[in-house]
């Protein structure tokens, strides 16, 4: 690898790389394999990492958006921070990206503290459908058809709980009748943990999520409204492990999702510190678990960043995660290369 120097944000000479503050994302557009996108305050930039600082280009100034201008005039601003969440990304075509604004001077309620909006890379504009909520995270589905809103850790008002908005309707300014994510409700509240994306056996896109209220990992199809309970927390050996669910990009990979797990060094659960593929089936159908690798991570030594945020490439042939080799090393990128057409072999 060749070191090409630090990433510069905007044109101000900022050299601190903070993917949460500036929401750095790889481009998925054809011919932009080396391009990253990020925002600095109200401006969206792109940069060619194979060239460096001289390649910085302004893509869009959100101050020029007539959709957002009324909110800017009220004191709202694009948040610097993990507003769109670590799992948020462009859709597979690289067209749509979800972002948000907030205003801490207002009353801390979902309707007044912030807004969620979608930027369209093709039309270079903000969609007129703006969601009046300050959520924990937001995401665009890989197929580019839905905006997914992930509420705060605990949600007691169904109006602001997890739901899907039709992108086509947002282009018309219509935010009515979102698709609500079914989830367990205990003590008057819902709670969704980490989530990711996969394709079921029919090729339909499904959300994979942890339902904290009943301790099941589930899939949900916003098109058919079908929910499946895939596995129970203790099915992976006990209670002493955590996880991050990946985003499956390739629609040819049907019926599987990717998960990276972690846990304290004292935990004996077999399911911790693993890279796993799990079949998207109801638990009663005994979904298969493919153990791909041990992460050799020490969460106790590395903390949050040693949780093995497993990611899979666009084709679905390589898995990457950050590892600290049982706490003896700094975080480095590790890769597992999967057999070609593995999903065809597993799904004959």
XYZ file of C-alpha atoms in Angstrom:
348
model
C 0.000 0.000 0.000
C 1.133 3.535 -0.729
C 0.432 6.308 1.785
C -0.945 9.274 -0.115
C -1.231 11.665 2.796
C -4.142 12.670 5.027
C -7.706 13.120 3.879
C -8.607 16.820 3.777
C -12.166 17.857 4.496
C -13.505 20.706 2.419
C -10.871 23.248 1.502
C -10.043 24.341 5.035
C -7.040 22.078 5.529
C -8.696 19.915 8.193
C -6.688 16.734 8.428
C -8.509 14.888 11.188
C -10.218 11.872 9.684
C -13.435 11.351 11.585
C -15.922 9.274 9.631
C -18.691 10.000 12.126
C -18.288 13.778 12.122
C -18.077 14.061 8.342
C -19.916 10.854 7.402
C -17.288 9.600 4.979
C -18.732 7.122 2.474
C -17.228 5.230 -0.461
C -18.855 5.947 -3.797
C -20.793 3.132 -5.424
C -21.100 4.848 -8.782
C -19.490 3.309 -11.859
C -16.022 4.705 -12.498
C -15.665 6.096 -8.963
C -13.919 3.178 -7.274
C -11.404 5.487 -5.535
C -13.868 8.249 -4.645
C -15.135 9.116 -1.176
C -17.963 11.515 -0.336
C -18.244 13.519 2.888
C -19.791 16.714 4.181
C -18.167 19.647 5.933
C -20.887 21.722 7.557
C -23.446 22.506 4.818
C -21.285 21.388 1.894
C -20.930 17.959 0.296
C -17.530 17.126 -1.193
C -15.892 14.279 -3.027
C -12.240 13.312 -3.211
C -10.173 10.829 -5.215
C -8.023 8.985 -2.671
C -5.569 7.881 -5.361
C -4.792 11.558 -6.070
C -5.164 13.315 -2.746
C -6.063 16.837 -1.689
C -5.797 18.363 -5.148
C -8.792 16.291 -6.254
C -11.269 17.765 -3.745
C -14.459 18.919 -5.488
C -17.569 20.588 -4.161
C -20.583 18.449 -5.079
C -23.453 20.347 -3.484
C -24.007 23.273 -1.157
C -27.025 22.472 0.996
C -27.462 26.182 1.691
C -28.707 26.472 -1.899
C -31.515 23.979 -1.350
C -34.931 25.620 -1.363
C -36.236 22.573 0.540
C -33.818 23.108 3.419
C -33.691 26.917 3.445
C -36.702 27.350 5.784
C -35.014 25.072 8.328
C -31.664 26.807 8.073
C -33.487 30.113 8.615
C -34.901 28.676 11.864
C -31.423 27.817 13.130
C -31.169 24.179 12.126
C -27.882 22.884 10.790
C -26.449 19.652 9.401
C -25.149 17.776 12.365
C -21.488 16.875 12.725
C -21.644 13.502 14.372
C -22.903 10.003 13.769
C -26.280 11.317 12.736
C -26.881 8.853 9.934
C -25.392 5.959 11.872
C -22.478 3.655 11.229
C -24.651 1.355 9.142
C -25.996 4.094 6.879
C -24.882 4.101 3.256
C -25.773 5.054 -0.281
C -28.082 2.689 -2.099
C -26.405 0.241 -4.489
C -26.540 2.691 -7.407
C -24.958 5.470 -5.360
C -27.913 7.760 -5.968
C -29.572 8.400 -2.589
C -28.144 9.243 0.822
C -30.021 10.077 4.034
C -28.850 12.930 6.232
C -30.274 15.083 8.995
C -30.432 18.453 10.703
C -30.952 19.411 14.293
C -31.284 22.401 16.585
C -30.403 21.966 20.239
C -31.874 25.349 21.132
C -35.373 23.981 20.596
C -37.440 21.785 22.856
C -36.023 18.265 22.970
C -38.809 16.418 21.199
C -38.693 14.515 17.883
C -40.847 17.038 16.055
C -38.861 20.130 16.986
C -35.240 19.148 17.492
C -34.432 17.776 14.063
C -35.332 16.661 10.568
C -34.361 13.874 8.214
C -33.942 14.399 4.495
C -32.696 12.529 1.405
C -30.144 13.869 -1.053
C -30.454 12.730 -4.690
C -27.051 12.493 -6.401
C -28.534 12.242 -9.914
C -30.680 15.380 -9.756
C -28.209 17.055 -7.346
C -31.054 18.112 -5.101
C -32.811 17.402 -1.813
C -36.070 15.466 -2.077
C -39.038 17.621 -1.006
C -40.340 15.004 1.444
C -38.740 15.939 4.804
C -39.346 13.784 7.903
C -39.938 15.767 11.087
C -37.909 13.671 13.493
C -34.512 13.546 15.154
C -33.909 9.761 15.026
C -31.044 7.658 16.281
C -30.150 6.781 12.697
C -31.510 6.686 9.175
C -30.614 4.623 6.139
C -31.383 4.091 2.469
C -32.174 0.500 1.520
C -29.672 -1.141 -0.869
C -32.287 -1.193 -3.649
C -32.903 2.548 -3.247
C -36.646 2.150 -2.722
C -36.984 3.046 0.970
C -35.767 5.465 3.598
C -35.567 3.610 6.915
C -35.883 5.557 10.174
C -34.341 4.004 13.283
C -35.717 5.636 16.417
C -33.969 6.139 19.723
C -32.925 3.094 21.761
C -36.336 3.009 23.443
C -39.452 4.226 21.660
C -42.791 4.647 23.429
C -44.581 6.747 20.797
C -45.423 4.610 17.749
C -45.524 7.705 15.566
C -41.743 7.999 15.939
C -40.773 4.305 16.070
C -38.985 2.415 13.283
C -40.609 2.789 9.862
C -40.046 2.912 6.113
C -40.787 5.786 3.727
C -41.242 5.185 0.004
C -38.516 7.113 -1.871
C -40.807 7.618 -4.863
C -43.367 9.294 -2.611
C -40.678 11.476 -1.008
C -39.765 12.805 -4.465
C -43.346 14.128 -4.586
C -43.131 15.606 -1.093
C -45.452 12.950 0.342
C -44.478 11.679 3.820
C -47.836 10.113 4.702
C -48.571 6.471 5.522
C -45.099 5.068 6.195
C -44.672 1.297 6.615
C -44.277 0.554 10.330
C -41.731 -2.057 11.443
C -43.449 -4.700 13.608
C -41.632 -5.217 16.900
C -42.353 -6.429 20.408
C -43.713 -3.895 22.896
C -43.017 -4.365 26.597
C -43.824 -1.804 29.297
C -45.295 0.490 26.676
C -42.055 0.773 24.695
C -40.309 -0.764 21.720
C -36.541 -1.166 21.371
C -34.601 -2.118 18.247
C -30.880 -2.869 18.418
C -28.420 -3.191 15.546
C -29.720 -3.850 12.070
C -28.523 -4.691 8.575
C -29.754 -5.907 5.191
C -30.133 -9.144 3.281
C -32.215 -10.763 0.540
C -34.628 -13.588 1.293
C -34.921 -16.784 -0.758
C -37.239 -14.978 -3.201
C -34.766 -12.156 -3.751
C -36.810 -9.623 -1.751
C -34.843 -7.136 0.312
C -35.324 -7.619 4.070
C -34.215 -5.737 7.148
C -32.330 -7.922 9.642
C -32.665 -6.562 13.173
C -32.327 -7.309 16.857
C -35.567 -6.915 18.790
C -34.432 -6.053 22.311
C -37.861 -6.613 23.825
C -38.104 -10.339 23.059
C -34.414 -11.113 22.301
C -35.007 -12.435 18.796
C -33.138 -11.625 15.617
C -35.743 -11.074 12.937
C -36.181 -10.269 9.279
C -38.810 -7.905 7.912
C -39.952 -7.448 4.322
C -41.445 -3.949 3.863
C -42.992 -4.992 0.555
C -44.962 -7.989 1.884
C -45.096 -7.025 5.588
C -43.720 -10.471 6.509
C -41.720 -10.900 9.725
C -39.623 -13.958 10.583
C -38.064 -14.897 13.897
C -34.675 -16.293 12.819
C -32.883 -17.077 16.074
C -33.020 -16.424 19.801
C -30.215 -14.682 21.700
C -29.077 -17.782 23.579
C -28.972 -19.871 20.390
C -25.383 -18.631 19.959
C -24.279 -19.966 23.319
C -25.449 -17.576 25.995
C -26.009 -13.926 26.891
C -22.413 -12.617 26.909
C -21.962 -11.518 23.318
C -22.891 -8.578 21.107
C -22.971 -8.060 17.367
C -23.067 -5.902 14.260
C -25.066 -6.921 11.188
C -23.637 -6.241 7.740
C -25.233 -4.836 4.621
C -25.622 -7.394 1.842
C -25.301 -5.581 -1.482
C -25.556 -8.309 -4.122
C -29.201 -9.352 -4.779
C -27.935 -12.650 -6.212
C -27.030 -13.697 -2.655
C -30.394 -14.991 -1.547
C -31.283 -16.306 1.877
C -28.238 -15.306 3.974
C -27.076 -12.429 6.165
C -23.672 -11.618 7.637
C -23.022 -10.900 11.305
C -19.854 -10.152 13.290
C -19.940 -10.891 17.014
C -17.877 -9.838 20.018
C -17.776 -10.335 23.767
C -15.623 -9.951 26.876
C -12.596 -12.232 27.252
C -14.228 -13.910 30.256
C -17.258 -15.005 28.241
C -17.381 -18.667 27.261
C -20.149 -18.344 24.683
C -19.145 -20.105 21.473
C -20.898 -17.473 19.409
C -18.687 -14.541 20.443
C -15.799 -13.215 18.318
C -17.089 -14.910 15.185
C -17.813 -14.010 11.567
C -21.021 -15.864 10.709
C -23.436 -16.256 7.833
C -26.921 -17.140 9.035
C -29.751 -18.397 6.881
C -32.843 -16.195 6.633
C -35.446 -18.701 7.750
C -37.895 -19.048 10.596
C -36.284 -20.572 13.680
C -38.708 -23.484 13.442
C -37.106 -24.353 10.075
C -33.646 -24.717 11.670
C -31.707 -22.075 9.717
C -28.107 -23.013 8.979
C -25.173 -21.146 10.553
C -21.936 -20.956 8.550
C -18.979 -20.196 10.829
C -16.526 -18.404 8.564
C -13.788 -17.198 10.908
C -12.766 -16.289 14.429
C -12.014 -12.572 14.616
C -9.182 -13.048 17.167
C -10.300 -9.784 18.704
C -10.099 -8.674 22.305
C -13.059 -6.456 22.992
C -11.813 -6.013 26.560
C -8.566 -4.482 25.283
C -9.863 -2.578 22.266
C -13.267 -1.365 23.345
C -15.882 -0.240 20.840
C -13.635 -0.207 17.774
C -12.622 -3.837 18.383
C -16.182 -5.078 17.952
C -15.465 -6.460 14.464
C -17.798 -4.430 12.271
C -17.816 -7.047 9.525
C -18.469 -5.703 6.021
C -18.837 -7.557 2.747
C -17.847 -6.184 -0.654
C -20.336 -5.365 -3.406
C -19.969 -8.734 -5.130
C -20.193 -10.704 -1.896
C -16.820 -12.436 -2.197
C -14.724 -10.741 0.499
C -15.395 -9.935 4.161
C -13.438 -7.233 6.017
C -13.206 -6.270 9.696
C -10.923 -4.407 12.086
C -8.936 -6.731 14.340
C -6.466 -6.295 17.204
C -5.263 -9.915 17.312
C -6.383 -10.751 20.817
C -5.317 -7.364 22.140
C -1.655 -7.672 21.135
C -1.831 -5.383 18.119
C -3.327 -2.131 16.924
C -6.515 -2.323 14.895
C -5.725 -3.517 11.401
C -7.909 -4.587 8.489
C -8.371 -8.317 8.039
C -9.912 -10.018 5.022
C -11.504 -13.405 4.416
C -11.929 -14.408 0.778
C -15.004 -16.565 0.266
C -15.216 -19.345 -2.337
C -16.537 -18.178 -5.686
C -20.288 -18.741 -6.049
C -20.525 -19.841 -2.414
C -24.178 -18.888 -2.298
C -24.908 -21.026 -5.350
C -23.288 -24.009 -3.636
C -25.214 -23.465 -0.398
C -28.478 -22.883 -2.285
C -28.450 -25.546 -5.020
